[in-house]
């Protein structure tokens, strides 16, 4: 995907039935092809009238939304966030049963949480504790320290580095789970692409300045 205007919808990285039984085809169809597409379309529609920002990467739009012209500020905040968050969400799930984290990520989870089950508990608490629509996140700071956060609506936890998001908007689970966010969380947990996230985190640690801890 081009990382600036005009943004395009990245294809779903697996088949619509590939995440069964955890996530059903209708949920993925509506979530990816309708909701995600709408964030992409809305963001393009906003930027169409503002050539000054058309070469801004997605991350720059998100991190600087408060300095944008007043009439597009909130729209960019919501829709650029929606594009970023959904891109990462669909990318960090995988159809094959997920293995555990490995390498530096496994070590960091042990150090910062006490282990994978403690990380899961923290993510679950954040996901279920987010009142209304939003996200729960596993993030890293620039030194590699991990933490869990929640954000409302489509906010992104920048400048922390997002590693793993879980979408807790009802549109992410309502067709399959209705009001049962906790059941959805348990299913989502089984879909996490740990090998990929371990690789992302490993690269992040390699590129860190030598003075960092
Ligand atoms: Mn969503």
JSON list of C-alpha atoms and ligand atoms in Angstrom, two decimals:
[
{"chain": "A", "resi": 1, "resn": "UNK", "atom": "CA", "xyz": [0.00, 0.00, 0.00]},
{"chain": "A", "resi": 2, "resn": "UNK", "atom": "CA", "xyz": [1.22, 3.52, -0.81]},
{"chain": "A", "resi": 3, "resn": "UNK", "atom": "CA", "xyz": [1.87, 5.15, 2.51]},
{"chain": "A", "resi": 4, "resn": "UNK", "atom": "CA", "xyz": [0.44, 8.51, 1.44]},
{"chain": "A", "resi": 5, "resn": "UNK", "atom": "CA", "xyz": [-2.53, 9.88, -0.46]},
{"chain": "A", "resi": 6, "resn": "UNK", "atom": "CA", "xyz": [-4.27, 8.32, -2.30]},
{"chain": "A", "resi": 7, "resn": "UNK", "atom": "CA", "xyz": [-4.48, 5.49, 0.19]},
{"chain": "A", "resi": 8, "resn": "UNK", "atom": "CA", "xyz": [-5.68, 2.09, -1.00]},
{"chain": "A", "resi": 9, "resn": "UNK", "atom": "CA", "xyz": [-7.22, -0.81, 0.84]},
{"chain": "A", "resi": 10, "resn": "UNK", "atom": "CA", "xyz": [-4.62, -3.56, 1.34]},
{"chain": "A", "resi": 11, "resn": "UNK", "atom": "CA", "xyz": [-6.07, -6.97, 0.46]},
{"chain": "A", "resi": 12, "resn": "UNK", "atom": "CA", "xyz": [-7.03, -9.27, 3.31]},
{"chain": "A", "resi": 13, "resn": "UNK", "atom": "CA", "xyz": [-3.81, -11.30, 3.80]},
{"chain": "A", "resi": 14, "resn": "UNK", "atom": "CA", "xyz": [-5.75, -14.63, 3.91]},
{"chain": "A", "resi": 15, "resn": "UNK", "atom": "CA", "xyz": [-9.03, -16.06, 2.69]},
{"chain": "A", "resi": 16, "resn": "UNK", "atom": "CA", "xyz": [-12.32, -14.88, 4.17]},
{"chain": "A", "resi": 17, "resn": "UNK", "atom": "CA", "xyz": [-12.91, -18.35, 5.60]},
{"chain": "A", "resi": 18, "resn": "UNK", "atom": "CA", "xyz": [-9.30, -18.81, 6.75]},
{"chain": "A", "resi": 19, "resn": "UNK", "atom": "CA", "xyz": [-9.88, -17.68, 10.33]},
{"chain": "A", "resi": 20, "resn": "UNK", "atom": "CA", "xyz": [-12.77, -20.03, 11.04]},
{"chain": "A", "resi": 21, "resn": "UNK", "atom": "CA", "xyz": [-13.98, -20.95, 13.55]},
{"chain": "A", "resi": 22, "resn": "UNK", "atom": "CA", "xyz": [-12.67, -17.94, 15.47]},
{"chain": "A", "resi": 23, "resn": "UNK", "atom": "CA", "xyz": [-13.80, -15.27, 12.99]},
{"chain": "A", "resi": 24, "resn": "UNK", "atom": "CA", "xyz": [-16.47, -16.02, 10.41]},
{"chain": "A", "resi": 25, "resn": "UNK", "atom": "CA", "xyz": [-16.60, -14.95, 6.77]},
{"chain": "A", "resi": 26, "resn": "UNK", "atom": "CA", "xyz": [-19.32, -12.35, 7.18]},
{"chain": "A", "resi": 27, "resn": "UNK", "atom": "CA", "xyz": [-17.44, -10.65, 9.99]},
{"chain": "A", "resi": 28, "resn": "UNK", "atom": "CA", "xyz": [-14.26, -10.47, 7.90]},
{"chain": "A", "resi": 29, "resn": "UNK", "atom": "CA", "xyz": [-16.17, -9.34, 4.83]},
{"chain": "A", "resi": 30, "resn": "UNK", "atom": "CA", "xyz": [-17.91, -6.49, 6.62]},
{"chain": "A", "resi": 31, "resn": "UNK", "atom": "CA", "xyz": [-14.95, -5.56, 8.76]},
{"chain": "A", "resi": 32, "resn": "UNK", "atom": "CA", "xyz": [-12.34, -5.52, 6.00]},
{"chain": "A", "resi": 33, "resn": "UNK", "atom": "CA", "xyz": [-14.29, -4.71, 2.83]},
{"chain": "A", "resi": 34, "resn": "UNK", "atom": "CA", "xyz": [-16.77, -2.26, 4.36]},
{"chain": "A", "resi": 35, "resn": "UNK", "atom": "CA", "xyz": [-15.46, -0.71, 7.59]},
{"chain": "A", "resi": 36, "resn": "UNK", "atom": "CA", "xyz": [-11.76, -0.63, 6.68]},
{"chain": "A", "resi": 37, "resn": "UNK", "atom": "CA", "xyz": [-12.60, 0.53, 3.14]},
{"chain": "A", "resi": 38, "resn": "UNK", "atom": "CA", "xyz": [-14.69, 3.38, 4.56]},
{"chain": "A", "resi": 39, "resn": "UNK", "atom": "CA", "xyz": [-11.76, 4.70, 6.60]},
{"chain": "A", "resi": 40, "resn": "UNK", "atom": "CA", "xyz": [-9.59, 4.62, 3.46]},
{"chain": "A", "resi": 41, "resn": "UNK", "atom": "CA", "xyz": [-12.26, 6.39, 1.38]},
{"chain": "A", "resi": 42, "resn": "UNK", "atom": "CA", "xyz": [-12.98, 9.01, 4.03]},
{"chain": "A", "resi": 43, "resn": "UNK", "atom": "CA", "xyz": [-9.31, 9.84, 4.49]},
{"chain": "A", "resi": 44, "resn": "UNK", "atom": "CA", "xyz": [-8.81, 10.21, 0.73]},
{"chain": "A", "resi": 45, "resn": "UNK", "atom": "CA", "xyz": [-11.91, 12.37, 0.47]},
{"chain": "A", "resi": 46, "resn": "UNK", "atom": "CA", "xyz": [-10.58, 14.69, 3.19]},
{"chain": "A", "resi": 47, "resn": "UNK", "atom": "CA", "xyz": [-7.08, 14.97, 1.70]},
{"chain": "A", "resi": 48, "resn": "UNK", "atom": "CA", "xyz": [-8.40, 15.48, -1.82]},
{"chain": "A", "resi": 49, "resn": "UNK", "atom": "CA", "xyz": [-9.09, 19.11, -0.91]},
{"chain": "A", "resi": 50, "resn": "UNK", "atom": "CA", "xyz": [-5.75, 19.59, 0.87]},
{"chain": "A", "resi": 51, "resn": "UNK", "atom": "CA", "xyz": [-2.80, 19.04, -1.52]},
{"chain": "A", "resi": 52, "resn": "UNK", "atom": "CA", "xyz": [-0.37, 20.26, 1.15]},
{"chain": "A", "resi": 53, "resn": "UNK", "atom": "CA", "xyz": [-0.84, 17.03, 3.07]},
{"chain": "A", "resi": 54, "resn": "UNK", "atom": "CA", "xyz": [-1.06, 14.59, 0.18]},
{"chain": "A", "resi": 55, "resn": "UNK", "atom": "CA", "xyz": [2.56, 13.51, 0.47]},
{"chain": "A", "resi": 56, "resn": "UNK", "atom": "CA", "xyz": [2.40, 13.03, 4.24]},
{"chain": "A", "resi": 57, "resn": "UNK", "atom": "CA", "xyz": [2.85, 9.42, 5.31]},
{"chain": "A", "resi": 58, "resn": "UNK", "atom": "CA", "xyz": [0.04, 7.92, 7.36]},
{"chain": "A", "resi": 59, "resn": "UNK", "atom": "CA", "xyz": [2.09, 7.98, 10.57]},
{"chain": "A", "resi": 60, "resn": "UNK", "atom": "CA", "xyz": [2.86, 11.69, 10.13]},
{"chain": "A", "resi": 61, "resn": "UNK", "atom": "CA", "xyz": [-0.83, 12.53, 9.64]},
{"chain": "A", "resi": 62, "resn": "UNK", "atom": "CA", "xyz": [-1.66, 10.62, 12.82]},
{"chain": "A", "resi": 63, "resn": "UNK", "atom": "CA", "xyz": [1.09, 12.15, 14.92]},
{"chain": "A", "resi": 64, "resn": "UNK", "atom": "CA", "xyz": [0.36, 15.71, 13.76]},
{"chain": "A", "resi": 65, "resn": "UNK", "atom": "CA", "xyz": [-3.41, 15.81, 13.53]},
{"chain": "A", "resi": 66, "resn": "UNK", "atom": "CA", "xyz": [-3.62, 18.61, 16.14]},
{"chain": "A", "resi": 67, "resn": "UNK", "atom": "CA", "xyz": [-1.66, 20.95, 13.86]},
{"chain": "A", "resi": 68, "resn": "UNK", "atom": "CA", "xyz": [-3.92, 20.41, 10.83]},
{"chain": "A", "resi": 69, "resn": "UNK", "atom": "CA", "xyz": [-6.57, 22.93, 9.71]},
{"chain": "A", "resi": 70, "resn": "UNK", "atom": "CA", "xyz": [-9.49, 22.87, 12.10]},
{"chain": "A", "resi": 71, "resn": "UNK", "atom": "CA", "xyz": [-12.07, 21.61, 9.60]},
{"chain": "A", "resi": 72, "resn": "UNK", "atom": "CA", "xyz": [-10.15, 18.41, 8.82]},
{"chain": "A", "resi": 73, "resn": "UNK", "atom": "CA", "xyz": [-8.47, 17.80, 12.17]},
{"chain": "A", "resi": 74, "resn": "UNK", "atom": "CA", "xyz": [-11.01, 15.39, 13.66]},
{"chain": "A", "resi": 75, "resn": "UNK", "atom": "CA", "xyz": [-11.62, 13.67, 10.35]},
{"chain": "A", "resi": 76, "resn": "UNK", "atom": "CA", "xyz": [-7.93, 12.94, 9.88]},
{"chain": "A", "resi": 77, "resn": "UNK", "atom": "CA", "xyz": [-7.59, 11.80, 13.48]},
{"chain": "A", "resi": 78, "resn": "UNK", "atom": "CA", "xyz": [-10.43, 9.29, 13.11]},
{"chain": "A", "resi": 79, "resn": "UNK", "atom": "CA", "xyz": [-9.83, 8.07, 9.58]},
{"chain": "A", "resi": 80, "resn": "UNK", "atom": "CA", "xyz": [-6.02, 8.01, 9.44]},
{"chain": "A", "resi": 81, "resn": "UNK", "atom": "CA", "xyz": [-6.16, 6.15, 12.75]},
{"chain": "A", "resi": 82, "resn": "UNK", "atom": "CA", "xyz": [-8.75, 3.78, 11.28]},
{"chain": "A", "resi": 83, "resn": "UNK", "atom": "CA", "xyz": [-6.54, 3.05, 8.28]},
{"chain": "A", "resi": 84, "resn": "UNK", "atom": "CA", "xyz": [-3.44, 2.45, 10.40]},
{"chain": "A", "resi": 85, "resn": "UNK", "atom": "CA", "xyz": [-5.13, 0.38, 13.10]},
{"chain": "A", "resi": 86, "resn": "UNK", "atom": "CA", "xyz": [-7.01, -1.91, 10.72]},
{"chain": "A", "resi": 87, "resn": "UNK", "atom": "CA", "xyz": [-3.94, -2.43, 8.56]},
{"chain": "A", "resi": 88, "resn": "UNK", "atom": "CA", "xyz": [-2.04, -3.70, 11.59]},
{"chain": "A", "resi": 89, "resn": "UNK", "atom": "CA", "xyz": [-4.97, -5.68, 12.99]},
{"chain": "A", "resi": 90, "resn": "UNK", "atom": "CA", "xyz": [-5.56, -7.79, 9.87]},
{"chain": "A", "resi": 91, "resn": "UNK", "atom": "CA", "xyz": [-1.82, -8.18, 9.32]},
{"chain": "A", "resi": 92, "resn": "UNK", "atom": "CA", "xyz": [-1.12, -9.57, 12.80]},
{"chain": "A", "resi": 93, "resn": "UNK", "atom": "CA", "xyz": [-3.64, -12.40, 12.63]},
{"chain": "A", "resi": 94, "resn": "UNK", "atom": "CA", "xyz": [-2.88, -15.68, 10.85]},
{"chain": "A", "resi": 95, "resn": "UNK", "atom": "CA", "xyz": [-4.96, -18.73, 9.93]},
{"chain": "A", "resi": 96, "resn": "UNK", "atom": "CA", "xyz": [-2.57, -21.34, 11.26]},
{"chain": "A", "resi": 97, "resn": "UNK", "atom": "CA", "xyz": [-2.69, -22.05, 14.96]},
{"chain": "A", "resi": 98, "resn": "UNK", "atom": "CA", "xyz": [-0.34, -19.50, 16.45]},
{"chain": "A", "resi": 99, "resn": "UNK", "atom": "CA", "xyz": [2.84, -20.60, 18.10]},
{"chain": "A", "resi": 100, "resn": "UNK", "atom": "CA", "xyz": [4.28, -18.70, 21.05]},
{"chain": "A", "resi": 101, "resn": "UNK", "atom": "CA", "xyz": [6.50, -15.61, 20.79]},
{"chain": "A", "resi": 102, "resn": "UNK", "atom": "CA", "xyz": [10.19, -16.33, 20.26]},
{"chain": "A", "resi": 103, "resn": "UNK", "atom": "CA", "xyz": [13.61, -14.73, 20.53]},
{"chain": "A", "resi": 104, "resn": "UNK", "atom": "CA", "xyz": [13.92, -11.22, 21.92]},
{"chain": "A", "resi": 105, "resn": "UNK", "atom": "CA", "xyz": [10.16, -10.79, 22.15]},
{"chain": "A", "resi": 106, "resn": "UNK", "atom": "CA", "xyz": [9.80, -13.90, 24.28]},
{"chain": "A", "resi": 107, "resn": "UNK", "atom": "CA", "xyz": [12.54, -12.60, 26.59]},
{"chain": "A", "resi": 108, "resn": "UNK", "atom": "CA", "xyz": [10.99, -9.14, 26.81]},
{"chain": "A", "resi": 109, "resn": "UNK", "atom": "CA", "xyz": [7.54, -10.57, 27.61]},
{"chain": "A", "resi": 110, "resn": "UNK", "atom": "CA", "xyz": [9.11, -12.61, 30.41]},
{"chain": "A", "resi": 111, "resn": "UNK", "atom": "CA", "xyz": [10.97, -9.57, 31.73]},
{"chain": "A", "resi": 112, "resn": "UNK", "atom": "CA", "xyz": [8.22, -6.97, 31.45]},
{"chain": "A", "resi": 113, "resn": "UNK", "atom": "CA", "xyz": [5.13, -9.08, 32.25]},
{"chain": "A", "resi": 114, "resn": "UNK", "atom": "CA", "xyz": [6.40, -12.27, 33.87]},
{"chain": "A", "resi": 115, "resn": "UNK", "atom": "CA", "xyz": [5.33, -14.45, 30.94]},
{"chain": "A", "resi": 116, "resn": "UNK", "atom": "CA", "xyz": [2.83, -14.93, 28.16]},
{"chain": "A", "resi": 117, "resn": "UNK", "atom": "CA", "xyz": [-0.15, -15.72, 30.40]},
{"chain": "A", "resi": 118, "resn": "UNK", "atom": "CA", "xyz": [0.43, -12.47, 32.32]},
{"chain": "A", "resi": 119, "resn": "UNK", "atom": "CA", "xyz": [0.62, -10.55, 29.04]},
{"chain": "A", "resi": 120, "resn": "UNK", "atom": "CA", "xyz": [-2.64, -12.17, 27.99]},
{"chain": "A", "resi": 121, "resn": "UNK", "atom": "CA", "xyz": [-4.27, -11.18, 31.27]},
{"chain": "A", "resi": 122, "resn": "UNK", "atom": "CA", "xyz": [-3.13, -7.57, 30.83]},
{"chain": "A", "resi": 123, "resn": "UNK", "atom": "CA", "xyz": [-4.38, -7.46, 27.23]},
{"chain": "A", "resi": 124, "resn": "UNK", "atom": "CA", "xyz": [-7.71, -8.97, 28.26]},
{"chain": "A", "resi": 125, "resn": "UNK", "atom": "CA", "xyz": [-8.15, -6.46, 31.07]},
{"chain": "A", "resi": 126, "resn": "UNK", "atom": "CA", "xyz": [-7.40, -3.59, 28.66]},
{"chain": "A", "resi": 127, "resn": "UNK", "atom": "CA", "xyz": [-9.67, -5.00, 25.93]},
{"chain": "A", "resi": 128, "resn": "UNK", "atom": "CA", "xyz": [-12.62, -5.62, 28.24]},
{"chain": "A", "resi": 129, "resn": "UNK", "atom": "CA", "xyz": [-12.01, -2.40, 30.19]},
{"chain": "A", "resi": 130, "resn": "UNK", "atom": "CA", "xyz": [-12.17, -0.14, 27.15]},
{"chain": "A", "resi": 131, "resn": "UNK", "atom": "CA", "xyz": [-15.56, 1.51, 27.57]},
{"chain": "A", "resi": 132, "resn": "UNK", "atom": "CA", "xyz": [-17.29, 1.72, 24.20]},
{"chain": "A", "resi": 133, "resn": "UNK", "atom": "CA", "xyz": [-15.36, 1.54, 20.95]},
{"chain": "A", "resi": 134, "resn": "UNK", "atom": "CA", "xyz": [-11.60, 1.34, 20.87]},
{"chain": "A", "resi": 135, "resn": "UNK", "atom": "CA", "xyz": [-8.52, -0.82, 20.90]},
{"chain": "A", "resi": 136, "resn": "UNK", "atom": "CA", "xyz": [-6.14, -2.63, 23.24]},
{"chain": "A", "resi": 137, "resn": "UNK", "atom": "CA", "xyz": [-2.45, -2.73, 22.37]},
{"chain": "A", "resi": 138, "resn": "UNK", "atom": "CA", "xyz": [0.84, -4.39, 23.04]},
{"chain": "A", "resi": 139, "resn": "UNK", "atom": "CA", "xyz": [3.41, -1.66, 22.41]},
{"chain": "A", "resi": 140, "resn": "UNK", "atom": "CA", "xyz": [7.13, -1.14, 22.78]},
{"chain": "A", "resi": 141, "resn": "UNK", "atom": "CA", "xyz": [8.97, 2.03, 23.71]},
{"chain": "A", "resi": 142, "resn": "UNK", "atom": "CA", "xyz": [12.12, 2.96, 21.79]},
{"chain": "A", "resi": 143, "resn": "UNK", "atom": "CA", "xyz": [14.24, 1.02, 24.30]},
{"chain": "A", "resi": 144, "resn": "UNK", "atom": "CA", "xyz": [12.24, -2.15, 23.75]},
{"chain": "A", "resi": 145, "resn": "UNK", "atom": "CA", "xyz": [10.27, -2.00, 26.98]},
{"chain": "A", "resi": 146, "resn": "UNK", "atom": "CA", "xyz": [6.84, -3.54, 26.48]},
{"chain": "A", "resi": 147, "resn": "UNK", "atom": "CA", "xyz": [3.53, -2.34, 27.88]},
{"chain": "A", "resi": 148, "resn": "UNK", "atom": "CA", "xyz": [-0.20, -2.72, 27.33]},
{"chain": "A", "resi": 149, "resn": "UNK", "atom": "CA", "xyz": [-2.54, 0.20, 26.63]},
{"chain": "A", "resi": 150, "resn": "UNK", "atom": "CA", "xyz": [-6.04, 0.92, 25.49]},
{"chain": "A", "resi": 151, "resn": "UNK", "atom": "CA", "xyz": [-7.20, 3.72, 23.22]},
{"chain": "A", "resi": 152, "resn": "UNK", "atom": "CA", "xyz": [-10.65, 5.07, 22.43]},
{"chain": "A", "resi": 153, "resn": "UNK", "atom": "CA", "xyz": [-12.21, 5.25, 18.97]},
{"chain": "A", "resi": 154, "resn": "UNK", "atom": "CA", "xyz": [-9.43, 5.09, 16.34]},
{"chain": "A", "resi": 155, "resn": "UNK", "atom": "CA", "xyz": [-6.66, 6.68, 18.40]},
{"chain": "A", "resi": 156, "resn": "UNK", "atom": "CA", "xyz": [-3.18, 5.21, 17.97]},
{"chain": "A", "resi": 157, "resn": "UNK", "atom": "CA", "xyz": [-0.77, 4.91, 20.93]},
{"chain": "A", "resi": 158, "resn": "UNK", "atom": "CA", "xyz": [2.05, 6.83, 19.17]},
{"chain": "A", "resi": 159, "resn": "UNK", "atom": "CA", "xyz": [4.83, 7.69, 19.93]},
{"chain": "A", "resi": 160, "resn": "UNK", "atom": "CA", "xyz": [4.94, 4.21, 21.49]},
{"chain": "A", "resi": 161, "resn": "UNK", "atom": "CA", "xyz": [5.53, 1.57, 18.83]},
{"chain": "A", "resi": 162, "resn": "UNK", "atom": "CA", "xyz": [2.45, -0.58, 18.16]},
{"chain": "A", "resi": 163, "resn": "UNK", "atom": "CA", "xyz": [3.22, -4.29, 17.92]},
{"chain": "A", "resi": 164, "resn": "UNK", "atom": "CA", "xyz": [-0.16, -5.95, 18.34]},
{"chain": "A", "resi": 165, "resn": "UNK", "atom": "CA", "xyz": [-3.65, -4.41, 18.36]},
{"chain": "A", "resi": 166, "resn": "UNK", "atom": "CA", "xyz": [-6.99, -5.95, 19.17]},
{"chain": "A", "resi": 167, "resn": "UNK", "atom": "CA", "xyz": [-10.05, -4.20, 17.77]},
{"chain": "A", "resi": 168, "resn": "UNK", "atom": "CA", "xyz": [-12.82, -4.05, 20.37]},
{"chain": "A", "resi": 169, "resn": "UNK", "atom": "CA", "xyz": [-15.32, -2.04, 18.33]},
{"chain": "A", "resi": 170, "resn": "UNK", "atom": "CA", "xyz": [-18.53, -4.06, 18.22]},
{"chain": "A", "resi": 171, "resn": "UNK", "atom": "CA", "xyz": [-18.22, -4.27, 14.41]},
{"chain": "A", "resi": 172, "resn": "UNK", "atom": "CA", "xyz": [-15.17, -6.51, 14.98]},
{"chain": "A", "resi": 173, "resn": "UNK", "atom": "CA", "xyz": [-17.19, -9.22, 16.73]},
{"chain": "A", "resi": 174, "resn": "UNK", "atom": "CA", "xyz": [-20.92, -8.53, 16.89]},
{"chain": "A", "resi": 175, "resn": "UNK", "atom": "CA", "xyz": [-21.98, -10.86, 14.06]},
{"chain": "A", "resi": 176, "resn": "UNK", "atom": "CA", "xyz": [-20.24, -13.83, 15.65]},
{"chain": "A", "resi": 177, "resn": "UNK", "atom": "CA", "xyz": [-20.24, -13.00, 19.34]},
{"chain": "A", "resi": 178, "resn": "UNK", "atom": "CA", "xyz": [-22.96, -10.34, 19.85]},
{"chain": "A", "resi": 179, "resn": "UNK", "atom": "CA", "xyz": [-22.17, -8.68, 23.20]},
{"chain": "A", "resi": 180, "resn": "UNK", "atom": "CA", "xyz": [-19.60, -11.28, 24.30]},
{"chain": "A", "resi": 181, "resn": "UNK", "atom": "CA", "xyz": [-16.39, -9.29, 23.97]},
{"chain": "A", "resi": 182, "resn": "UNK", "atom": "CA", "xyz": [-14.55, -11.68, 26.29]},
{"chain": "A", "resi": 183, "resn": "UNK", "atom": "CA", "xyz": [-15.30, -14.69, 24.06]},
{"chain": "A", "resi": 184, "resn": "UNK", "atom": "CA", "xyz": [-14.14, -12.72, 21.02]},
{"chain": "A", "resi": 185, "resn": "UNK", "atom": "CA", "xyz": [-10.94, -11.82, 22.85]},
{"chain": "A", "resi": 186, "resn": "UNK", "atom": "CA", "xyz": [-10.22, -15.50, 23.59]},
{"chain": "A", "resi": 187, "resn": "UNK", "atom": "CA", "xyz": [-10.76, -16.38, 19.91]},
{"chain": "A", "resi": 188, "resn": "UNK", "atom": "CA", "xyz": [-8.63, -13.48, 18.70]},
{"chain": "A", "resi": 189, "resn": "UNK", "atom": "CA", "xyz": [-5.82, -14.55, 21.03]},
{"chain": "A", "resi": 190, "resn": "UNK", "atom": "CA", "xyz": [-5.61, -17.89, 19.19]},
{"chain": "A", "resi": 191, "resn": "UNK", "atom": "CA", "xyz": [-5.14, -16.10, 15.86]},
{"chain": "A", "resi": 192, "resn": "UNK", "atom": "CA", "xyz": [-2.12, -13.96, 16.78]},
{"chain": "A", "resi": 193, "resn": "UNK", "atom": "CA", "xyz": [0.74, -14.28, 14.31]},
{"chain": "A", "resi": 194, "resn": "UNK", "atom": "CA", "xyz": [3.51, -14.55, 16.92]},
{"chain": "A", "resi": 195, "resn": "UNK", "atom": "CA", "xyz": [6.30, -15.46, 14.47]},
{"chain": "A", "resi": 196, "resn": "UNK", "atom": "CA", "xyz": [5.68, -12.25, 12.55]},
{"chain": "A", "resi": 197, "resn": "UNK", "atom": "CA", "xyz": [5.44, -10.06, 15.67]},
{"chain": "A", "resi": 198, "resn": "UNK", "atom": "CA", "xyz": [8.59, -11.67, 17.09]},
{"chain": "A", "resi": 199, "resn": "UNK", "atom": "CA", "xyz": [10.38, -10.79, 13.86]},
{"chain": "A", "resi": 200, "resn": "UNK", "atom": "CA", "xyz": [9.12, -7.19, 13.92]},
{"chain": "A", "resi": 201, "resn": "UNK", "atom": "CA", "xyz": [10.27, -6.74, 17.50]},
{"chain": "A", "resi": 202, "resn": "UNK", "atom": "CA", "xyz": [13.64, -8.39, 16.78]},
{"chain": "A", "resi": 203, "resn": "UNK", "atom": "CA", "xyz": [14.27, -5.95, 13.92]},
{"chain": "A", "resi": 204, "resn": "UNK", "atom": "CA", "xyz": [13.24, -3.04, 16.09]},
{"chain": "A", "resi": 205, "resn": "UNK", "atom": "CA", "xyz": [15.85, -4.06, 18.66]},
{"chain": "A", "resi": 206, "resn": "UNK", "atom": "CA", "xyz": [18.57, -4.43, 16.02]},
{"chain": "A", "resi": 207, "resn": "UNK", "atom": "CA", "xyz": [17.99, -0.91, 14.76]},
{"chain": "A", "resi": 208, "resn": "UNK", "atom": "CA", "xyz": [17.99, 0.67, 18.18]},
{"chain": "A", "resi": 209, "resn": "UNK", "atom": "CA", "xyz": [20.79, 3.14, 18.91]},
{"chain": "A", "resi": 210, "resn": "UNK", "atom": "CA", "xyz": [23.77, 1.48, 20.61]},
{"chain": "A", "resi": 211, "resn": "UNK", "atom": "CA", "xyz": [23.45, 3.60, 23.77]},
{"chain": "A", "resi": 212, "resn": "UNK", "atom": "CA", "xyz": [19.96, 2.32, 24.47]},
{"chain": "A", "resi": 213, "resn": "UNK", "atom": "CA", "xyz": [19.55, -0.23, 27.20]},
{"chain": "B", "resi": 1, "resn": "LIG", "atom": "MN1", "xyz": [-12.62, -2.28, 13.22]}
]
